[in-house]
Amino acid sequence: MRILNVVGARPNFVKIAPLMREMRRRRGIEPILVHTGQHYDANMSDDFFKDLEIPVPDYNLGVGSGSHATQTARIMLAFEEVCAKERPDLVLVVGDVNSTLASALVAKKLGIRVAHVEAGLRSFDRTMPEEINRLLTDAIADYLFVTEESGLKNLRREGVGKEKVFFVGNVMIDTLVQNLGKIRDSRFAEELGLREREFVVVTLHRPTNVDSEERLRGILRALGNVRRTVIWPVHPRTRANMERFDLLSAPKKNGNLRLIEPLGYMQFLSLVARAAAVVTDSGGIQEETTYLKVPCLTLRENTERPVTMTLGTNVLVGTDPRRIAPALAAALKAKRRPRIPPLWDGHAAERIVSILLREARR
Ligand code: UD1
């Protein structure tokens, strides 16, 4: 069974690592890895391949940045050629980025089966590009691998046949479980002079938070007033906006806020695991903090990962920066007893690959 596995952006790399490992371990599968090049800076891409021991991609489509249409179209054109050359039995896509939708669409129109890992998540907010990517990918996928029960419900409501849907757990958590030893042993926080549970980690990159000058200024002000060290590895999109809005001088006025370059997987998770709390708008980090039992404040009005709120450590703060300080104070005081969601046990990739092999034999 020849499987073309597609990745493009940072969270995809974390998800594909355990799948590639499992596919290479099992007989009867020939995995081929395609990197679309949606993310290309070393600290957004190569560093993750090294940290997570992901094999060098067989193809790099080098599409780079652009408008949604430009990026999606470039991926489609280049990926169609790869499909024509490799003639895979299956294309496997992960997550909800533009690379996910573009490659699923190409494959399906060539009559190639599509597997979507992390299917069924819904924010019900169609202004988010990721929501459109999720809806469309799930509408055409042949195998839908679901991370949490809300995904099963959403797909049922959308009329997806239940023979295509498999509740398998979370491959991002597979990667976390696999690397927990290294994350716990890391001395990176110490090297930065950070003391366990005395600092807050921030990551923000969603257009709703970082593309508006007023919002971004408000967030910087709010974080500058937190009475703990705040460490913020800044996504390139966010940094570009900070430069454009001339906000980079502001944090220097207050010593508690430290803006640093994006980190590799091991360094980043080693900070998250030791943080007092995390402030984010990322999807994956809501899940990782739930597993690590670290309070997570999500600066969004909605989440497509509700289990992180019902069982985990996640709280929706909304997008008004004035809500950050009270929400943080409450999260640090709260005595929650978070639980790890069902099947987030480090074995999701094994389940997925077993199902694919079984389906191929049918
Ligand atoms: C993308 C995904 C988002 C995901 C995020 C994780 C889509 C629609 N969005 O958002 O769902 O949560 O990745 O990080 O697919 N840039 C660089 N170097 C890089 C990559 C990006 O400088 O290696 C800059 C460019 O200015 C680019 C901008 O970041 O225009 C945005 O990159 P893009 O891939 O379009 O979206 P992200 O915001 O990273």
CSV table of C-alpha atoms in Angstrom, one decimal, residues 27-356:
chain,number,residue,atom,x,y,z
A,27,ARG,CA,4.9,-4.6,6.7
A,28,GLY,CA,2.8,-3.9,3.7
A,29,ILE,CA,3.0,-0.1,3.7
A,30,GLU,CA,5.3,2.1,1.7
A,31,PRO,CA,5.0,5.7,3.1
A,32,ILE,CA,6.1,8.6,1.0
A,33,LEU,CA,6.4,12.0,2.6
A,34,VAL,CA,5.4,15.3,0.8
A,35,HIS,CA,6.2,18.7,2.4
A,36,THR,CA,4.2,21.4,0.6
A,37,GLY,CA,6.6,24.1,1.9
A,38,GLN,CA,3.8,26.2,3.4
A,39,HIS,CA,6.1,26.7,6.4
A,40,TYR,CA,9.8,27.1,5.4
A,41,ASP,CA,11.8,29.0,8.0
A,42,ALA,CA,14.2,26.6,9.8
A,43,ASN,CA,12.6,27.3,13.2
A,44,MET,CA,9.1,26.7,11.7
A,45,SER,CA,10.0,23.5,9.8
A,46,ASP,CA,13.5,21.9,9.8
A,47,ASP,CA,13.9,22.1,13.5
A,48,PHE,CA,10.7,20.0,14.0
A,49,PHE,CA,11.9,17.3,11.6
A,50,LYS,CA,15.1,17.0,13.6
A,51,ASP,CA,13.5,17.1,17.0
A,52,LEU,CA,10.9,14.6,16.1
A,53,GLU,CA,13.1,12.4,13.9
A,54,ILE,CA,10.8,12.7,10.9
A,55,PRO,CA,12.4,11.4,7.7
A,56,VAL,CA,13.5,14.0,5.1
A,57,PRO,CA,10.5,14.5,2.8
A,58,ASP,CA,10.6,12.7,-0.5
A,59,TYR,CA,9.2,15.9,-2.1
A,60,ASN,CA,9.3,19.5,-1.1
A,61,LEU,CA,6.8,21.5,-3.2
A,62,GLY,CA,8.3,24.8,-2.1
A,63,VAL,CA,5.1,26.7,-2.3
A,64,GLY,CA,5.8,29.3,0.5
A,65,SER,CA,3.5,32.1,1.6
A,66,GLY,CA,0.8,33.9,-0.3
A,67,SER,CA,-2.9,34.7,-0.2
A,68,HIS,CA,-5.2,31.7,0.5
A,69,ALA,CA,-6.0,31.3,-3.2
A,70,THR,CA,-2.4,31.6,-4.2
A,71,GLN,CA,-1.1,29.2,-1.6
A,72,THR,CA,-3.9,26.6,-2.1
A,73,ALA,CA,-3.6,26.8,-5.9
A,74,ARG,CA,0.2,26.4,-5.9
A,75,ILE,CA,-0.1,23.3,-3.7
A,76,MET,CA,-2.7,21.8,-5.9
A,77,LEU,CA,-0.7,22.3,-9.1
A,78,ALA,CA,2.5,20.9,-7.6
A,79,PHE,CA,0.8,18.0,-5.7
A,80,GLU,CA,-1.1,16.8,-8.8
A,81,GLU,CA,2.2,16.1,-10.5
A,82,VAL,CA,3.4,14.1,-7.5
A,83,CYS,CA,0.2,12.1,-7.5
A,84,ALA,CA,0.6,11.4,-11.2
A,85,LYS,CA,4.1,10.2,-10.7
A,86,GLU,CA,3.7,8.2,-7.6
A,87,ARG,CA,0.2,6.8,-8.2
A,88,PRO,CA,-0.5,6.2,-4.5
A,89,ASP,CA,-3.2,4.0,-3.1
A,90,LEU,CA,-4.0,6.6,-0.5
A,91,VAL,CA,-3.3,10.2,0.4
A,92,LEU,CA,-3.2,10.9,4.1
A,93,VAL,CA,-3.7,14.5,5.3
A,94,VAL,CA,-3.6,15.8,8.9
A,95,GLY,CA,-5.1,18.9,10.6
A,96,ASP,CA,-6.8,21.8,9.1
A,97,VAL,CA,-4.3,24.0,7.2
A,98,ASN,CA,-4.4,25.0,3.6
A,99,SER,CA,-2.0,22.2,2.7
A,100,THR,CA,-4.6,19.7,4.1
A,101,LEU,CA,-7.5,20.9,1.9
A,102,ALA,CA,-5.4,21.5,-1.2
A,103,SER,CA,-3.9,18.0,-1.3
A,104,ALA,CA,-7.2,16.2,-0.3
A,105,LEU,CA,-9.0,17.9,-3.2
A,106,VAL,CA,-6.3,17.0,-5.7
A,107,ALA,CA,-6.3,13.4,-4.6
A,108,LYS,CA,-10.0,12.9,-4.6
A,109,LYS,CA,-10.4,14.3,-8.1
A,110,LEU,CA,-7.8,11.9,-9.3
A,111,GLY,CA,-9.8,9.0,-7.8
A,112,ILE,CA,-7.3,8.4,-5.0
A,113,ARG,CA,-8.7,7.6,-1.6
A,114,VAL,CA,-8.2,10.2,1.1
A,115,ALA,CA,-7.6,9.7,4.9
A,116,HIS,CA,-8.1,12.7,7.2
A,117,VAL,CA,-6.4,12.5,10.6
A,118,GLU,CA,-8.1,14.9,13.1
A,119,ALA,CA,-11.5,14.9,11.3
A,120,GLY,CA,-14.8,16.2,12.7
A,121,LEU,CA,-13.5,19.1,14.8
A,122,ARG,CA,-15.8,22.2,14.4
A,123,SER,CA,-15.6,25.7,15.8
A,124,PHE,CA,-18.8,26.6,13.9
A,125,ASP,CA,-17.1,29.8,13.0
A,126,ARG,CA,-16.9,30.0,9.2
A,127,THR,CA,-14.8,33.2,9.3
A,128,MET,CA,-11.8,30.9,10.3
A,129,PRO,CA,-9.9,29.6,7.3
A,130,GLU,CA,-9.3,26.4,9.2
A,131,GLU,CA,-13.1,25.7,9.6
A,132,ILE,CA,-13.5,25.9,5.9
A,133,ASN,CA,-10.5,23.5,5.4
A,134,ARG,CA,-12.0,21.1,8.0
A,135,LEU,CA,-15.5,21.1,6.5
A,136,LEU,CA,-14.4,20.6,2.9
A,137,THR,CA,-11.7,18.0,3.7
A,138,ASP,CA,-14.2,15.9,5.8
A,139,ALA,CA,-16.8,16.2,3.1
A,140,ILE,CA,-14.6,14.3,0.6
A,141,ALA,CA,-12.5,12.1,2.8
A,142,ASP,CA,-12.9,8.3,2.7
A,143,TYR,CA,-11.5,7.6,6.1
A,144,LEU,CA,-12.1,10.0,8.9
A,145,PHE,CA,-10.0,9.6,12.1
A,146,VAL,CA,-11.4,11.4,15.1
A,147,THR,CA,-9.6,12.7,18.2
A,148,GLU,CA,-12.6,13.4,20.5
A,149,GLU,CA,-16.2,12.5,20.9
A,150,SER,CA,-17.5,15.9,19.6
A,151,GLY,CA,-16.0,15.0,16.3
A,152,LEU,CA,-18.2,11.9,16.1
A,153,LYS,CA,-21.3,13.9,16.8
A,154,ASN,CA,-20.4,16.6,14.2
A,155,LEU,CA,-19.8,14.1,11.5
A,156,ARG,CA,-23.0,12.3,12.2
A,157,ARG,CA,-24.9,15.5,12.0
A,158,GLU,CA,-23.3,16.3,8.7
A,159,GLY,CA,-24.4,12.9,7.3
A,160,VAL,CA,-21.0,11.3,7.0
A,161,GLY,CA,-21.5,7.5,6.8
A,162,LYS,CA,-20.4,5.8,10.1
A,163,GLU,CA,-18.5,3.1,8.2
A,164,LYS,CA,-15.9,5.9,7.3
A,165,VAL,CA,-15.5,7.3,10.8
A,166,PHE,CA,-13.0,5.9,13.4
A,167,PHE,CA,-12.5,7.2,16.9
A,168,VAL,CA,-8.8,6.6,17.4
A,169,GLY,CA,-7.4,9.3,19.8
A,170,ASN,CA,-4.9,12.0,19.1
A,171,VAL,CA,-1.6,11.7,17.2
A,172,MET,CA,-0.4,15.0,18.6
A,173,ILE,CA,-0.6,13.4,22.0
A,174,ASP,CA,1.3,10.3,20.7
A,175,THR,CA,4.2,12.7,20.0
A,176,LEU,CA,3.9,14.2,23.4
A,177,VAL,CA,3.9,10.8,25.1
A,178,GLN,CA,6.8,9.6,23.0
A,179,ASN,CA,8.9,12.6,24.0
A,180,LEU,CA,7.8,13.1,27.6
A,181,GLY,CA,11.1,11.9,29.0
A,182,LYS,CA,13.2,14.3,27.0
A,183,ILE,CA,10.7,17.1,27.8
A,184,ARG,CA,10.9,16.4,31.5
A,185,ASP,CA,14.7,16.1,31.4
A,186,SER,CA,15.3,19.3,29.5
A,187,ARG,CA,17.1,22.2,31.3
A,188,PHE,CA,16.0,24.8,28.8
A,189,ALA,CA,13.8,26.7,31.2
A,190,GLU,CA,16.7,27.0,33.7
A,191,GLU,CA,19.0,28.1,30.9
A,192,LEU,CA,16.5,31.0,30.3
A,193,GLY,CA,16.5,31.7,34.0
A,194,LEU,CA,12.9,30.6,34.4
A,195,ARG,CA,11.6,29.0,37.6
A,196,GLU,CA,9.1,26.2,37.5
A,197,ARG,CA,5.4,27.4,37.7
A,198,GLU,CA,6.5,31.0,38.0
A,199,PHE,CA,6.2,32.0,34.4
A,200,VAL,CA,3.6,32.2,31.7
A,201,VAL,CA,4.1,31.0,28.1
A,202,VAL,CA,2.3,32.9,25.3
A,203,THR,CA,1.8,31.9,21.6
A,204,LEU,CA,-0.5,33.9,19.3
A,205,HIS,CA,-0.8,33.8,15.5
A,206,ARG,CA,-4.5,33.8,14.5
A,207,PRO,CA,-5.4,36.7,12.2
A,208,THR,CA,-8.3,37.7,14.6
A,209,ASN,CA,-5.7,38.4,17.3
A,210,VAL,CA,-2.6,39.5,15.5
A,211,ASP,CA,-3.7,41.2,12.3
A,212,SER,CA,-5.5,44.1,14.1
A,213,GLU,CA,-3.2,46.8,15.5
A,214,GLU,CA,-5.6,47.7,18.3
A,215,ARG,CA,-6.0,44.0,19.4
A,216,LEU,CA,-2.3,43.3,19.3
A,217,ARG,CA,-1.4,46.5,21.2
A,218,GLY,CA,-4.0,45.6,23.8
A,219,ILE,CA,-2.6,42.1,24.2
A,220,LEU,CA,0.9,43.4,24.6
A,221,ARG,CA,-0.3,45.9,27.2
A,222,ALA,CA,-2.2,43.3,29.1
A,223,LEU,CA,0.7,40.8,29.1
A,224,GLY,CA,3.1,43.5,30.2
A,225,ASN,CA,1.0,44.1,33.3
A,226,VAL,CA,1.1,40.4,34.4
A,227,ARG,CA,3.1,40.1,37.6
A,228,ARG,CA,5.1,37.1,36.4
A,229,THR,CA,7.6,36.6,33.7
A,230,VAL,CA,5.8,36.1,30.4
A,231,ILE,CA,7.8,34.3,27.7
A,232,TRP,CA,6.4,34.6,24.2
A,233,PRO,CA,8.0,32.8,21.2
A,234,VAL,CA,6.7,35.0,18.4
A,235,HIS,CA,5.3,33.4,15.2
A,236,PRO,CA,6.6,35.1,12.0
A,237,ARG,CA,3.1,36.4,11.1
A,238,THR,CA,2.8,38.0,14.5
A,239,ARG,CA,6.3,39.5,14.4
A,240,ALA,CA,5.7,40.9,11.0
A,241,ASN,CA,2.6,42.7,12.4
A,242,MET,CA,4.4,43.9,15.5
A,243,GLU,CA,7.0,45.5,13.2
A,244,ARG,CA,4.3,46.9,10.9
A,245,PHE,CA,2.5,48.5,13.8
A,246,ASP,CA,5.7,49.6,15.5
A,247,LEU,CA,5.0,47.6,18.7
A,248,LEU,CA,8.3,46.0,19.2
A,249,SER,CA,9.7,48.8,21.4
A,250,ALA,CA,6.7,48.7,23.8
A,251,PRO,CA,7.6,45.5,25.7
A,252,LYS,CA,11.0,46.9,26.6
A,253,LYS,CA,9.3,49.4,29.0
A,254,ASN,CA,8.2,46.5,31.2
A,255,GLY,CA,10.8,43.9,32.1
A,256,ASN,CA,8.4,41.0,32.6
A,257,LEU,CA,7.6,40.4,28.9
A,258,ARG,CA,10.2,38.5,26.9
A,259,LEU,CA,9.7,38.1,23.2
A,260,ILE,CA,11.8,35.4,21.7
A,261,GLU,CA,12.1,33.6,18.3
A,262,PRO,CA,9.9,30.5,17.6
A,263,LEU,CA,11.2,27.4,19.4
A,264,GLY,CA,11.7,23.9,18.3
A,265,TYR,CA,9.3,21.2,19.7
A,266,MET,CA,11.4,20.0,22.6
A,267,GLN,CA,12.3,23.4,23.9
A,268,PHE,CA,8.7,24.7,23.5
A,269,LEU,CA,7.1,21.8,25.3
A,270,SER,CA,9.7,21.9,28.0
A,271,LEU,CA,8.5,25.4,28.8
A,272,VAL,CA,4.8,24.5,28.5
A,273,ALA,CA,5.3,21.6,30.9
A,274,ARG,CA,6.8,23.9,33.6
A,275,ALA,CA,4.6,26.9,33.1
A,276,ALA,CA,2.2,28.3,35.6
A,277,ALA,CA,-0.2,28.8,32.7
A,278,VAL,CA,-0.3,29.2,28.9
A,279,VAL,CA,-2.0,31.9,26.9
A,280,THR,CA,-2.7,30.9,23.3
A,281,ASP,CA,-4.9,30.9,20.2
A,282,SER,CA,-3.4,27.6,18.9
A,283,GLY,CA,-5.5,24.5,18.5
A,284,GLY,CA,-2.8,21.9,19.3
A,285,ILE,CA,-1.6,23.7,22.4
A,286,GLN,CA,-5.1,23.5,24.0
A,287,GLU,CA,-4.6,19.7,23.7
A,288,GLU,CA,-1.0,19.6,24.9
A,289,THR,CA,-1.8,21.7,28.0
A,290,THR,CA,-4.8,19.4,28.8
A,291,TYR,CA,-2.5,16.4,28.7
A,292,LEU,CA,0.2,18.1,30.8
A,293,LYS,CA,-2.5,19.5,33.2
A,294,VAL,CA,-1.2,23.0,32.8
A,295,PRO,CA,-3.9,25.8,32.8
A,296,CYS,CA,-4.6,27.1,29.3
A,297,LEU,CA,-6.2,30.4,28.5
A,298,THR,CA,-7.5,30.5,24.9
A,299,LEU,CA,-7.8,33.9,23.4
A,300,ARG,CA,-10.7,33.0,21.1
A,301,GLU,CA,-14.5,33.1,21.2
A,302,ASN,CA,-14.8,29.4,20.4
A,303,THR,CA,-12.9,26.2,20.2
A,304,GLU,CA,-13.2,23.2,17.9
A,305,ARG,CA,-11.7,21.1,20.7
A,306,PRO,CA,-14.4,21.2,23.4
A,307,VAL,CA,-13.1,18.2,25.3
A,308,THR,CA,-10.1,20.4,26.4
A,309,MET,CA,-12.7,22.5,28.3
A,310,THR,CA,-15.0,19.8,29.6
A,311,LEU,CA,-12.3,17.4,30.8
A,312,GLY,CA,-9.0,19.4,30.4
A,313,THR,CA,-7.5,22.6,31.5
A,314,ASN,CA,-8.7,25.0,28.8
A,315,VAL,CA,-10.7,28.2,29.4
A,316,LEU,CA,-12.1,30.4,26.6
A,317,VAL,CA,-11.2,34.0,27.4
A,318,GLY,CA,-12.5,35.6,24.3
A,319,THR,CA,-10.6,38.2,22.3
A,320,ASP,CA,-10.9,41.3,24.5
A,321,PRO,CA,-7.4,41.8,25.9
A,322,ARG,CA,-8.9,43.3,29.1
A,323,ARG,CA,-10.1,39.8,30.0
A,324,ILE,CA,-6.6,38.3,30.1
A,325,ALA,CA,-5.6,39.6,33.6
A,326,PRO,CA,-8.7,38.5,35.5
A,327,ALA,CA,-8.8,35.1,33.6
A,328,LEU,CA,-5.2,34.5,34.4
A,329,ALA,CA,-5.7,35.3,38.1
A,330,ALA,CA,-8.7,32.9,38.2
A,331,ALA,CA,-6.9,30.1,36.4
A,332,LEU,CA,-3.9,30.3,38.8
A,333,LYS,CA,-6.3,30.1,41.8
A,334,ALA,CA,-8.7,27.5,40.4
A,335,LYS,CA,-8.6,24.0,41.9
A,336,ARG,CA,-9.5,22.0,38.8
A,337,ARG,CA,-9.1,18.2,38.6
A,338,PRO,CA,-8.4,17.9,34.9
A,339,ARG,CA,-8.7,14.5,33.2
A,340,ILE,CA,-7.0,13.2,30.1
A,341,PRO,CA,-9.6,12.6,27.3
A,342,PRO,CA,-10.4,9.0,26.2
A,343,LEU,CA,-7.8,7.4,23.9
A,344,TRP,CA,-5.3,10.2,24.3
A,345,ASP,CA,-2.9,7.4,25.3
A,346,GLY,CA,0.0,7.5,22.9
A,347,HIS,CA,-1.4,4.8,20.6
A,348,ALA,CA,-3.5,6.7,18.1
A,349,ALA,CA,-1.0,6.2,15.2
A,350,GLU,CA,-1.0,2.4,15.8
A,351,ARG,CA,-4.8,2.3,15.6
A,352,ILE,CA,-4.9,4.4,12.4
A,353,VAL,CA,-2.3,2.3,10.6
A,354,SER,CA,-4.0,-0.9,11.7
A,355,ILE,CA,-7.3,0.3,10.3
A,356,LEU,CA,-5.8,1.4,7.0
